[in-house]
Coordinates of C-alpha atoms in Angstrom, one line a residue:
M1 CA -15.3 -50.1 181.7
E2 CA -17.7 -52.9 180.7
F3 CA -16.4 -55.8 178.7
P4 CA -18.3 -58.3 176.5
A5 CA -18.9 -61.6 178.1
I6 CA -20.7 -64.8 177.3
S7 CA -23.3 -63.9 179.9
L8 CA -26.9 -63.0 180.5
S9 CA -25.8 -60.3 182.8
T10 CA -25.6 -56.7 181.7
S11 CA -24.1 -55.2 184.9
S12 CA -21.1 -57.4 185.6
N13 CA -17.6 -56.0 185.5
F14 CA -14.2 -57.5 184.6
P15 CA -12.1 -58.0 187.8
A16 CA -10.1 -55.0 188.7
R17 CA -6.5 -56.0 188.4
Y18 CA -7.1 -57.4 185.0
L19 CA -8.4 -54.2 183.6
G20 CA -6.8 -51.6 185.8
K21 CA -4.6 -48.8 184.6
R22 CA -1.0 -49.3 183.6
R23 CA 1.3 -49.6 186.5
T24 CA 4.9 -48.5 187.1
P25 CA 6.9 -50.9 189.3
S26 CA 6.3 -48.7 192.3
Q27 CA 2.5 -48.6 192.0
K28 CA 0.5 -51.2 193.9
I29 CA -3.2 -51.9 193.3
P30 CA -5.3 -52.9 196.3
R31 CA -5.5 -56.7 196.4
R32 CA -9.1 -57.0 197.3
T33 CA -10.9 -54.3 195.4
L34 CA -13.2 -54.8 192.4
F35 CA -13.2 -51.7 190.3
R36 CA -15.6 -50.2 187.8
R37 CA -13.6 -48.4 185.2
K38 CA -14.3 -45.3 183.2
P39 CA -12.9 -45.2 179.7
L40 CA -9.1 -44.9 179.8
H41 CA -7.2 -42.2 177.8
I42 CA -3.6 -43.3 177.9
R43 CA -0.6 -41.7 176.3
T44 CA 2.6 -43.8 176.4
S45 CA 6.2 -43.5 175.6
I46 CA 8.4 -46.6 175.7
V47 CA 12.2 -46.4 176.0
A48 CA 14.5 -49.4 176.3
L49 CA 17.7 -48.9 178.3
V50 CA 20.8 -51.0 178.8
D51 CA 23.1 -50.1 181.7
N52 CA 26.8 -50.8 182.1
N53 CA 26.0 -54.1 183.9
G54 CA 23.9 -55.4 181.0
S55 CA 20.6 -54.9 182.7
F56 CA 17.7 -54.3 180.3
S57 CA 14.6 -52.3 181.3
V58 CA 11.6 -50.8 179.7
S59 CA 10.3 -47.5 181.1
E60 CA 6.9 -46.1 180.3
T61 CA 5.2 -42.9 181.2
C62 CA 1.4 -43.0 181.3
T63 CA -1.4 -40.6 181.8
D64 CA -4.7 -42.1 183.0
E65 CA -7.5 -39.6 183.1
S66 CA -9.9 -41.8 185.0
D67 CA -10.1 -42.9 188.7
P68 CA -11.2 -46.3 189.9
V69 CA -14.3 -46.5 192.0
S70 CA -14.3 -49.3 194.6
L71 CA -17.4 -51.5 194.5
N72 CA -16.4 -54.4 196.8
R73 CA -13.8 -55.0 199.4
R74 CA -14.0 -58.7 199.8
K75 CA -11.7 -61.1 197.9
E76 CA -12.9 -61.9 194.4
W77 CA -13.4 -65.4 193.3
I78 CA -12.7 -66.7 189.7
H79 CA -13.7 -70.2 188.6
F80 CA -12.0 -71.9 185.6
V81 CA -13.8 -74.5 183.6
G82 CA -11.3 -76.9 182.0
I83 CA -8.5 -75.8 184.3
G84 CA -6.3 -78.8 183.7
G85 CA -4.8 -77.7 180.4
S86 CA -1.5 -75.8 180.0
G87 CA -3.2 -72.6 179.0
M88 CA -6.0 -72.5 181.5
S89 CA -3.8 -73.6 184.4
A90 CA -1.4 -70.7 183.6
L91 CA -4.3 -68.2 183.8
A92 CA -5.4 -69.7 187.0
M93 CA -2.0 -69.6 188.5
L94 CA -1.6 -66.0 187.5
A95 CA -4.9 -65.2 189.1
L96 CA -3.7 -66.8 192.3
K97 CA -0.5 -64.8 192.3
Q98 CA -2.6 -61.6 191.7
G99 CA -4.4 -62.4 195.0
Y100 CA -7.7 -63.9 193.7
E101 CA -9.5 -66.9 195.1
V102 CA -9.3 -69.5 192.4
S103 CA -11.3 -72.7 191.8
G104 CA -11.6 -74.9 188.8
S105 CA -12.8 -78.2 187.3
D106 CA -11.8 -80.7 184.7
L107 CA -12.7 -84.2 183.7
V108 CA -9.3 -85.7 184.6
W109 CA -6.4 -84.7 186.9
S110 CA -3.3 -83.3 185.2
S111 CA 0.2 -82.5 186.3
F112 CA -0.6 -78.8 185.9
M113 CA -3.2 -79.2 188.6
D114 CA -0.7 -80.5 191.1
R115 CA 1.0 -77.1 191.2
L116 CA -2.3 -75.2 191.4
N117 CA -3.5 -77.4 194.3
K118 CA -0.3 -76.7 196.2
A119 CA -0.7 -73.0 195.5
G120 CA -4.2 -73.0 197.1
A121 CA -6.7 -73.5 194.3
C122 CA -9.8 -75.4 195.0
L123 CA -10.0 -78.1 192.3
C124 CA -12.7 -80.5 191.3
I125 CA -12.8 -83.5 189.1
G126 CA -16.0 -83.5 187.0
H127 CA -18.3 -80.7 186.2
S128 CA -21.1 -79.9 188.6
V129 CA -23.2 -77.0 189.8
S130 CA -21.8 -77.6 193.3
N131 CA -18.3 -76.5 192.0
L132 CA -19.7 -72.9 191.8
Q133 CA -21.1 -72.7 195.3
R134 CA -19.7 -71.7 198.6
K135 CA -21.2 -71.1 202.1
N136 CA -24.4 -73.2 201.5
S137 CA -24.9 -71.8 198.0
S138 CA -25.0 -68.2 199.3
R139 CA -21.8 -67.2 197.5
L140 CA -21.0 -67.5 193.8
P141 CA -17.9 -66.7 191.7
N142 CA -17.3 -63.1 190.5
A143 CA -16.4 -64.5 187.0
V144 CA -16.1 -67.8 185.2
V145 CA -13.4 -68.5 182.6
V146 CA -14.0 -71.3 180.1
S147 CA -11.5 -73.3 178.0
S148 CA -12.0 -73.4 174.2
A149 CA -12.5 -77.2 174.5
I150 CA -15.6 -76.9 176.8
P151 CA -19.0 -77.0 175.0
Q152 CA -21.4 -74.2 175.8
N153 CA -24.0 -76.6 177.2
N154 CA -21.7 -77.4 180.1
V155 CA -23.6 -77.5 183.4
E156 CA -21.3 -75.0 185.1
I157 CA -21.6 -72.5 182.2
L158 CA -25.4 -72.7 182.2
H159 CA -25.6 -72.3 186.0
A160 CA -23.3 -69.3 185.9
K161 CA -25.4 -67.7 183.2
S162 CA -28.6 -68.3 185.1
F163 CA -27.3 -66.3 188.0
G164 CA -25.9 -63.5 185.9
I165 CA -22.3 -64.4 186.5
P166 CA -20.1 -63.1 183.6
V167 CA -18.7 -66.1 181.6
Y168 CA -15.6 -65.4 179.6
K169 CA -14.1 -67.7 177.0
R170 CA -10.3 -67.9 177.3
D171 CA -9.7 -65.6 174.3
C172 CA -11.8 -62.8 175.7
W173 CA -10.2 -63.2 179.1
L174 CA -6.7 -63.0 177.6
G175 CA -7.7 -59.9 175.6
N176 CA -8.9 -58.1 178.7
L177 CA -6.0 -59.4 180.8
T178 CA -3.3 -58.0 178.4
Q179 CA -5.0 -54.9 176.8
Y180 CA -3.2 -52.3 179.0
H181 CA 0.2 -54.0 178.8
K182 CA 2.9 -53.8 176.2
L183 CA 2.0 -57.2 174.8
I184 CA 4.4 -59.4 172.9
A185 CA 2.3 -62.1 171.4
V186 CA 4.2 -65.2 170.1
S187 CA 2.2 -67.1 167.5
G188 CA 2.8 -69.8 165.0
S189 CA 1.9 -73.4 164.2
H190 CA 5.1 -74.8 165.7
G191 CA 7.7 -73.5 168.1
K192 CA 5.7 -70.8 169.9
S193 CA 6.1 -72.4 173.4
T194 CA 9.9 -72.5 173.1
T195 CA 10.1 -69.0 171.5
A196 CA 7.8 -67.4 174.1
A197 CA 9.7 -69.1 177.0
M198 CA 13.1 -68.1 175.6
L199 CA 12.0 -64.5 175.1
A200 CA 10.5 -64.2 178.5
Y201 CA 13.5 -65.8 180.1
V202 CA 16.0 -63.6 178.4
L203 CA 14.1 -60.4 179.0
N204 CA 13.7 -61.3 182.7
A205 CA 17.4 -62.1 183.0
M206 CA 18.2 -58.7 181.4
G207 CA 16.2 -56.9 184.1
D208 CA 12.7 -56.6 182.8
D209 CA 10.2 -57.5 185.6
L210 CA 7.7 -58.8 183.1
T211 CA 4.7 -61.0 183.2
A212 CA 4.6 -64.1 180.9
I213 CA 2.3 -67.0 180.1
V214 CA 3.7 -70.0 178.2
G215 CA 1.8 -73.1 177.0
A216 CA 4.3 -75.5 178.4
D217 CA 6.2 -76.1 181.6
V218 CA 9.5 -74.2 181.7
P219 CA 12.0 -75.6 184.3
Q220 CA 13.7 -72.3 184.8
F221 CA 10.4 -70.5 185.7
T222 CA 9.7 -70.7 189.4
E223 CA 5.9 -71.0 188.8
G224 CA 6.2 -73.5 186.0
N225 CA 4.7 -71.8 183.0
I226 CA 4.2 -68.2 184.1
I227 CA 6.2 -65.3 185.4
T228 CA 4.5 -62.6 187.4
G229 CA 6.0 -59.1 187.4
S230 CA 5.3 -55.5 187.7
S231 CA 6.6 -54.0 184.5
E232 CA 4.4 -53.2 181.5
T233 CA 5.9 -56.0 179.4
F234 CA 3.7 -59.1 178.9
V235 CA 5.0 -62.1 176.9
L236 CA 2.2 -64.4 175.8
E237 CA 2.1 -67.6 173.8
A238 CA -0.7 -66.7 171.4
D239 CA -2.7 -69.7 170.1
E240 CA -4.6 -69.7 166.8
Y241 CA -6.9 -72.5 168.0
D242 CA -10.5 -71.4 167.9
G243 CA -9.2 -67.9 166.8
C244 CA -8.0 -67.4 170.4
F245 CA -5.5 -64.8 169.5
L246 CA -8.0 -62.6 167.7
H247 CA -8.9 -60.8 170.9
L248 CA -5.4 -59.7 171.5
S249 CA -3.9 -56.3 170.6
P250 CA -0.2 -56.9 170.5
Y251 CA 2.5 -54.2 170.5
I252 CA 4.8 -56.8 169.0
A253 CA 3.6 -59.9 167.2
V254 CA 5.9 -62.8 166.4
V255 CA 5.0 -65.4 163.8
T256 CA 7.3 -68.5 163.9
N257 CA 5.6 -70.3 160.9
V258 CA 2.1 -71.1 159.5
E259 CA 0.9 -74.5 158.6
W260 CA -2.4 -76.5 158.7
E261 CA -2.3 -77.8 162.2
H262 CA -5.7 -77.6 163.9
V263 CA -7.6 -79.5 161.2
D264 CA -10.7 -79.7 163.4
I265 CA -11.0 -75.9 163.4
F266 CA -9.6 -75.0 160.0
P267 CA -10.9 -76.7 156.8
D268 CA -7.6 -76.1 154.9
E269 CA -4.3 -74.2 155.1
E270 CA -5.7 -71.1 153.4
A271 CA -8.2 -70.8 156.3
V272 CA -5.3 -70.9 158.7
R273 CA -3.5 -68.1 156.7
T274 CA -6.7 -66.0 156.7
T275 CA -7.0 -66.2 160.4
F276 CA -3.3 -65.2 160.8
R277 CA -3.9 -62.2 158.6
R278 CA -6.8 -61.2 160.8
F279 CA -4.4 -61.5 163.8
L280 CA -1.8 -59.2 162.1
N281 CA -4.6 -56.7 161.7
R282 CA -4.8 -56.6 165.5
I283 CA -1.2 -55.2 165.9
R284 CA -1.3 -51.8 167.5
K285 CA -0.4 -48.6 165.6
D286 CA 3.4 -48.1 165.6
G287 CA 3.8 -51.7 166.6
H288 CA 6.1 -54.4 165.1
L289 CA 5.7 -57.7 163.3
I290 CA 8.6 -60.2 163.7
L291 CA 8.0 -63.0 161.1
C292 CA 9.9 -66.1 159.8
G293 CA 10.7 -65.4 156.2
D294 CA 11.7 -69.0 155.6
S295 CA 8.2 -70.3 156.3
E296 CA 6.1 -70.4 153.1
G297 CA 2.9 -70.0 155.1
A298 CA 4.2 -67.2 157.2
N299 CA 5.8 -65.4 154.2
S300 CA 2.5 -65.6 152.4
L301 CA 1.0 -63.2 155.0
L302 CA 3.2 -60.5 153.5
S303 CA 2.0 -60.9 149.9
N304 CA 0.4 -57.5 150.0
Y305 CA 3.5 -55.7 151.4
K306 CA 6.4 -54.4 149.4
W307 CA 10.0 -53.4 150.1
T308 CA 10.9 -49.7 149.9
I309 CA 14.2 -49.1 148.2
G310 CA 16.2 -46.0 149.3
L311 CA 19.5 -44.4 149.9
D312 CA 21.2 -45.5 153.2
A313 CA 23.0 -42.3 154.1
S314 CA 25.1 -43.9 156.7
R315 CA 26.7 -46.3 154.1
G316 CA 26.3 -44.0 151.1
A317 CA 24.9 -46.8 149.0
L318 CA 21.6 -47.9 147.6
S319 CA 20.2 -50.6 149.8
I320 CA 17.0 -52.3 151.1
Q321 CA 15.8 -50.5 154.2
S322 CA 14.3 -53.2 156.4
S323 CA 12.7 -50.8 158.8
E324 CA 10.8 -49.3 155.9
R325 CA 8.8 -52.4 155.2
R326 CA 5.5 -51.7 156.8
A327 CA 1.9 -52.5 156.9
D328 CA -0.4 -49.5 157.2
S329 CA 0.5 -48.9 160.9
Y330 CA 3.4 -51.2 162.0
K331 CA 6.9 -52.2 161.0
I332 CA 7.9 -55.6 159.7
T333 CA 11.1 -57.5 160.4
T334 CA 11.9 -61.0 159.0
F335 CA 14.2 -63.7 160.4
G336 CA 15.4 -67.1 159.2
I337 CA 18.3 -69.0 157.6
S338 CA 17.9 -67.4 154.2
S339 CA 20.0 -64.3 153.5
S340 CA 16.8 -62.6 152.2
N341 CA 15.7 -62.1 155.8
E342 CA 16.8 -59.1 157.9
W343 CA 18.1 -61.4 160.6
H344 CA 19.7 -64.5 159.0
A345 CA 22.5 -67.0 159.3
S346 CA 25.7 -67.7 157.5
S347 CA 28.2 -70.5 157.9
V348 CA 25.5 -72.9 159.1
A349 CA 26.7 -76.2 160.4
Q350 CA 25.0 -79.0 162.5
N351 CA 26.6 -79.7 165.8
S352 CA 26.9 -82.7 168.1
E353 CA 24.3 -81.3 170.5
G354 CA 21.5 -81.8 168.1
G355 CA 21.4 -78.1 167.2
T356 CA 23.1 -75.7 164.9
D357 CA 26.2 -73.5 164.8
Y358 CA 26.0 -70.3 162.7
T359 CA 27.1 -66.7 162.3
L360 CA 24.3 -64.3 163.0
C361 CA 23.9 -61.5 160.4
T362 CA 21.6 -58.6 160.0
K363 CA 20.5 -56.0 157.5
E364 CA 19.1 -53.8 160.2
K365 CA 20.3 -50.2 159.5
L366 CA 20.4 -49.6 163.3
I367 CA 23.5 -51.9 163.5
S368 CA 26.6 -50.7 161.9
S369 CA 28.2 -54.1 161.5
S370 CA 26.4 -56.7 159.3
V371 CA 27.9 -59.6 161.2
I372 CA 27.0 -59.9 164.9
G373 CA 29.0 -63.0 165.7
D374 CA 29.1 -66.7 166.2
V375 CA 26.2 -68.4 168.0
R376 CA 26.0 -72.0 169.2
W377 CA 22.5 -73.5 169.6
Q378 CA 21.3 -76.7 171.0
I379 CA 17.7 -75.9 170.0
S380 CA 17.9 -74.9 166.4
V381 CA 17.4 -71.2 165.5
Y382 CA 14.7 -70.0 167.9
G383 CA 17.1 -67.2 169.0
F384 CA 16.6 -65.3 165.7
Q385 CA 13.1 -64.2 166.6
V386 CA 14.2 -63.5 170.2
I387 CA 17.0 -61.2 169.1
A388 CA 14.8 -59.5 166.5
T389 CA 12.1 -59.0 169.0
I390 CA 14.3 -57.5 171.7
V391 CA 16.0 -55.2 169.1
A392 CA 12.5 -54.0 168.1
M393 CA 12.0 -52.9 171.7
V394 CA 15.2 -50.7 171.6
R395 CA 14.7 -47.2 170.4
D396 CA 18.2 -45.8 171.0
E397 CA 20.5 -46.7 168.1
S398 CA 23.6 -46.5 170.3
H399 CA 22.3 -49.4 172.5
V400 CA 21.3 -51.9 169.8
H401 CA 24.7 -53.6 169.1
D402 CA 25.5 -53.8 172.9
T403 CA 22.0 -55.2 173.6
V404 CA 22.5 -58.0 171.1
N405 CA 25.9 -59.0 172.5
R406 CA 24.6 -59.0 176.0
L407 CA 21.4 -61.0 175.4
R408 CA 23.4 -63.7 173.6
L409 CA 25.0 -64.5 177.0
H410 CA 21.5 -65.2 178.5
L411 CA 20.4 -67.1 175.4
K412 CA 23.2 -69.6 176.1
N413 CA 21.8 -70.2 179.6
F414 CA 18.3 -71.0 178.5
R415 CA 17.6 -74.7 179.0
G416 CA 14.4 -75.1 177.0
V417 CA 10.8 -76.2 177.9
S418 CA 9.5 -79.5 179.1
R419 CA 8.6 -82.2 176.6
R420 CA 10.8 -80.8 173.9
F421 CA 13.4 -83.5 173.2
E422 CA 13.4 -84.0 177.0
M423 CA 15.7 -86.8 178.3
I424 CA 13.8 -89.1 180.7
G425 CA 16.9 -91.2 181.5
S426 CA 19.2 -93.9 180.3
I427 CA 20.3 -97.4 181.2
H428 CA 23.1 -99.4 179.6
G429 CA 22.9 -98.6 175.9
C430 CA 19.3 -97.3 176.0
Y431 CA 18.4 -93.6 176.0
I432 CA 14.8 -92.5 176.5
F433 CA 13.5 -89.1 175.3
D434 CA 10.0 -87.6 175.3
D435 CA 8.7 -84.9 172.9
Y436 CA 5.4 -83.1 172.4
A437 CA 5.6 -83.6 168.6
H438 CA 2.2 -84.4 167.2
H439 CA 2.4 -83.0 163.7
P440 CA 4.4 -84.4 160.7
T441 CA 6.6 -81.3 160.6
E442 CA 7.4 -81.6 164.3
I443 CA 8.1 -85.3 164.0
R444 CA 10.6 -84.7 161.2
A445 CA 12.4 -82.1 163.3
V446 CA 12.8 -84.2 166.4
L447 CA 13.9 -87.2 164.4
Q448 CA 16.5 -85.1 162.6
A449 CA 17.7 -83.7 166.0
A450 CA 18.0 -87.3 167.3
R451 CA 19.9 -88.5 164.3
Q452 CA 22.3 -85.5 164.7
R453 CA 22.9 -86.2 168.4
F454 CA 23.0 -90.0 168.1
P455 CA 24.2 -90.9 164.6
F456 CA 25.2 -94.5 165.5
K457 CA 22.1 -95.4 167.6
A458 CA 18.9 -97.1 166.4
L459 CA 15.8 -94.9 166.7
L460 CA 12.7 -96.5 168.1
V461 CA 9.7 -94.2 167.9
V462 CA 6.5 -94.6 169.9
F463 CA 3.9 -92.3 168.5
Q464 CA 0.4 -91.6 169.9
P465 CA -1.7 -89.8 167.2
H466 CA -3.5 -86.8 168.7
T467 CA -7.1 -86.5 167.6
N468 CA -8.8 -88.5 164.8
S469 CA -9.3 -85.5 162.6
R470 CA -5.6 -84.7 162.5
L471 CA -4.7 -88.3 161.7
A472 CA -7.4 -88.6 159.0
A473 CA -6.2 -85.4 157.3
L474 CA -2.4 -85.9 157.6
K475 CA -2.0 -89.7 157.7
K476 CA 0.2 -89.8 154.6
N477 CA 2.4 -87.0 155.9
F478 CA 2.7 -88.8 159.3
A479 CA 3.7 -92.1 157.5
I480 CA 6.4 -90.3 155.6
A481 CA 7.8 -88.5 158.6
L482 CA 7.9 -91.6 160.7
S483 CA 9.7 -93.6 158.0
D484 CA 12.9 -91.9 159.1
A485 CA 12.9 -94.1 162.3
D486 CA 14.4 -97.6 162.5
Q487 CA 11.4 -99.0 164.4
V488 CA 7.9 -97.5 164.9
V489 CA 5.2 -98.3 167.4
I490 CA 1.8 -96.7 166.9
T491 CA -0.7 -96.6 169.7
E492 CA -4.4 -95.9 169.9
V493 CA -5.5 -92.4 169.0
Y494 CA -5.7 -89.9 171.8
A495 CA -9.1 -88.4 170.9
A496 CA -8.9 -85.5 173.3
R497 CA -11.9 -83.3 172.7
E498 CA -13.2 -85.3 169.7
T499 CA -15.7 -88.1 168.9
D500 CA -14.4 -90.3 166.1
H501 CA -16.4 -89.5 162.9
W502 CA -13.5 -90.2 160.6
N503 CA -13.3 -94.0 160.9
V504 CA -9.5 -94.0 161.2
S505 CA -7.2 -95.6 163.7
G506 CA -3.6 -96.0 164.7
R507 CA -3.6 -99.4 163.0
D508 CA -4.3 -97.6 159.7
L509 CA -1.3 -95.4 160.2
S510 CA 1.0 -98.3 161.1
A511 CA 0.0 -100.1 157.9
S512 CA 0.9 -97.0 155.9
I513 CA 4.5 -96.8 157.1
F514 CA 7.1 -98.2 154.6
G515 CA 10.7 -98.8 155.5
P516 CA 11.1 -99.3 159.2
T517 CA 9.4 -102.1 161.1
S518 CA 6.0 -100.8 162.2
E519 CA 3.6 -102.3 164.8
Y520 CA 0.2 -101.2 166.2
I521 CA 0.0 -101.6 170.0
P522 CA -3.1 -99.7 171.2
S523 CA -2.5 -99.9 175.0
L524 CA 0.2 -97.8 176.5
G525 CA 0.7 -100.4 179.2
D526 CA 1.3 -103.1 176.6
V527 CA 3.8 -100.8 174.9
V528 CA 5.8 -100.6 178.1
D529 CA 5.8 -104.4 178.5
K530 CA 6.7 -105.0 174.9
L531 CA 9.6 -102.5 174.8
A532 CA 10.9 -103.7 178.2
L533 CA 11.0 -107.3 177.0
Q534 CA 12.7 -106.3 173.7
I535 CA 15.4 -104.1 175.3
C536 CA 16.2 -106.6 178.1
K537 CA 17.0 -109.2 175.5
D538 CA 20.0 -107.1 174.4
P539 CA 20.4 -104.4 177.1
H540 CA 23.7 -103.1 175.7
R541 CA 22.4 -102.4 172.3
D542 CA 22.7 -98.8 171.3
I543 CA 19.1 -97.5 171.0
V544 CA 17.2 -94.3 171.5
V545 CA 13.5 -94.5 172.4
L546 CA 11.4 -91.5 171.5
T547 CA 7.9 -91.2 172.8
L548 CA 6.0 -88.6 170.7
G549 CA 2.6 -87.1 171.0
A550 CA 0.4 -84.5 172.8
G551 CA -1.6 -86.9 174.9
D552 CA -0.8 -89.2 177.8
I553 CA 2.1 -90.8 175.9
T554 CA 4.3 -88.8 178.1
T555 CA 3.8 -91.4 180.9
V556 CA 5.4 -94.2 178.8
G557 CA 9.0 -93.0 179.1
P558 CA 9.2 -92.9 182.9
K559 CA 7.3 -96.2 183.2
L560 CA 9.6 -97.9 180.7
L561 CA 12.7 -96.6 182.5
N562 CA 11.4 -97.8 185.8
E563 CA 10.6 -101.2 184.4
L564 CA 14.1 -101.5 182.8
Q565 CA 15.8 -100.5 186.1
K566 CA 13.9 -103.2 188.0
R567 CA 14.8 -105.9 185.4
L568 CA 18.4 -104.9 184.7
Q569 CA 19.7 -103.7 188.0

């Protein structure tokens, strides 16, 4: 089968293992064979099973009426342009684990590249034609995969096109990579990394030998932000940036929330919602949508759907049938705190861990009891969508209640993802945490969690704005969110992929904050020196330092801790 690529070539093929037929765990595909595929005609039947030991598995029968034709026996080579980011590095690592030769380039080195380098990838700093050449220029990559952040006039892209090498943007590559899997695509403006990681972890712990890609490092994943397996389940963090998730065809789609986040791509929140509606149209026939009913933006996606009221024969009463809420071809289940959701909470109370205690309830007619039981969380209510998703995979009514009870045990063992209220260390009365929060909603959430966990400590926030466009559009919201701290330090904007056309700076944000003391310190090195000096003057003062942002602000916490240790010990 031929696939669309950003290429001048009309005869190139997508690498074999990424488009090959569905596999059962016992099937092996030759590691060094590039296939040309005929159109596939697949009939599937998915059954979820829970054995007496609590092991969860998904079996699938499959009929493939085409046979692969071998074109090449040598090891295929895939080159990734912009390999240093979380998403691209995950694709590169998966390719390595699949047996491909992998190379890649980026402008600066990243922590994700350390793991790739150790795994055998050939990595280059800077973009150059030479990055695509082997054996005195006689050998070229079989495919080139490009990050959404890379412009189309990149020298490596142009060189690949000139030689007829297929060039795939990340979204197209992901679509081809997942199209013959039972894809669970986790989307949303916030929380999708934690949700995707938790879902993959729990399914794997319950016995599903799945594949997963998460956009953040997961300490409990051996390979960092991926899991490689042989079952048909594929859990993917599905990003709306640049419409990346519009090439996916999920069996189950999860929407955690919808807000105006990528302001450089979407002109307003309605544009974001329109893109998410297009994503929902990609859900496969007889698939399932799991959506947060508490999110105004997410709930707006359901404005054209209606509940069906009917008689529940098992209870002998008129009730809302959650499984009857459908789009044209898929079921819809909602989750959230509100009792209007199919999966919801009662007896909600904040706990000392910075999370939430609650009783989990459901309206699902597959479950005879409306109250599942008490759940204790250290990371808010991400478990709702995980439970709802796994229940959506179970077709046998007799297994549902048992599945929920068993998966709760694994949920308790999940330790989260990196840079999500991650503790860097402590010394005397000072605790240092790092978080990826770079949107006002995320900042409010992490400050709330910090207040819950440390109600008697002062909160000192160091925030690095991420992209000038986001700061310009949401400056007022940032100022309001940061006002919940006791002291704020704003650094220079981390421009990432942008050139500043907005004439806005961290100094402007600092001046907009009312309430706490606010200071603009552009250099991260100067921030470390300033805070070290301040803390050392009163080392036993109870204080929590939070470094927030999606850029290189993550280096401040370890450097500050190291400096304090040198001065105070």
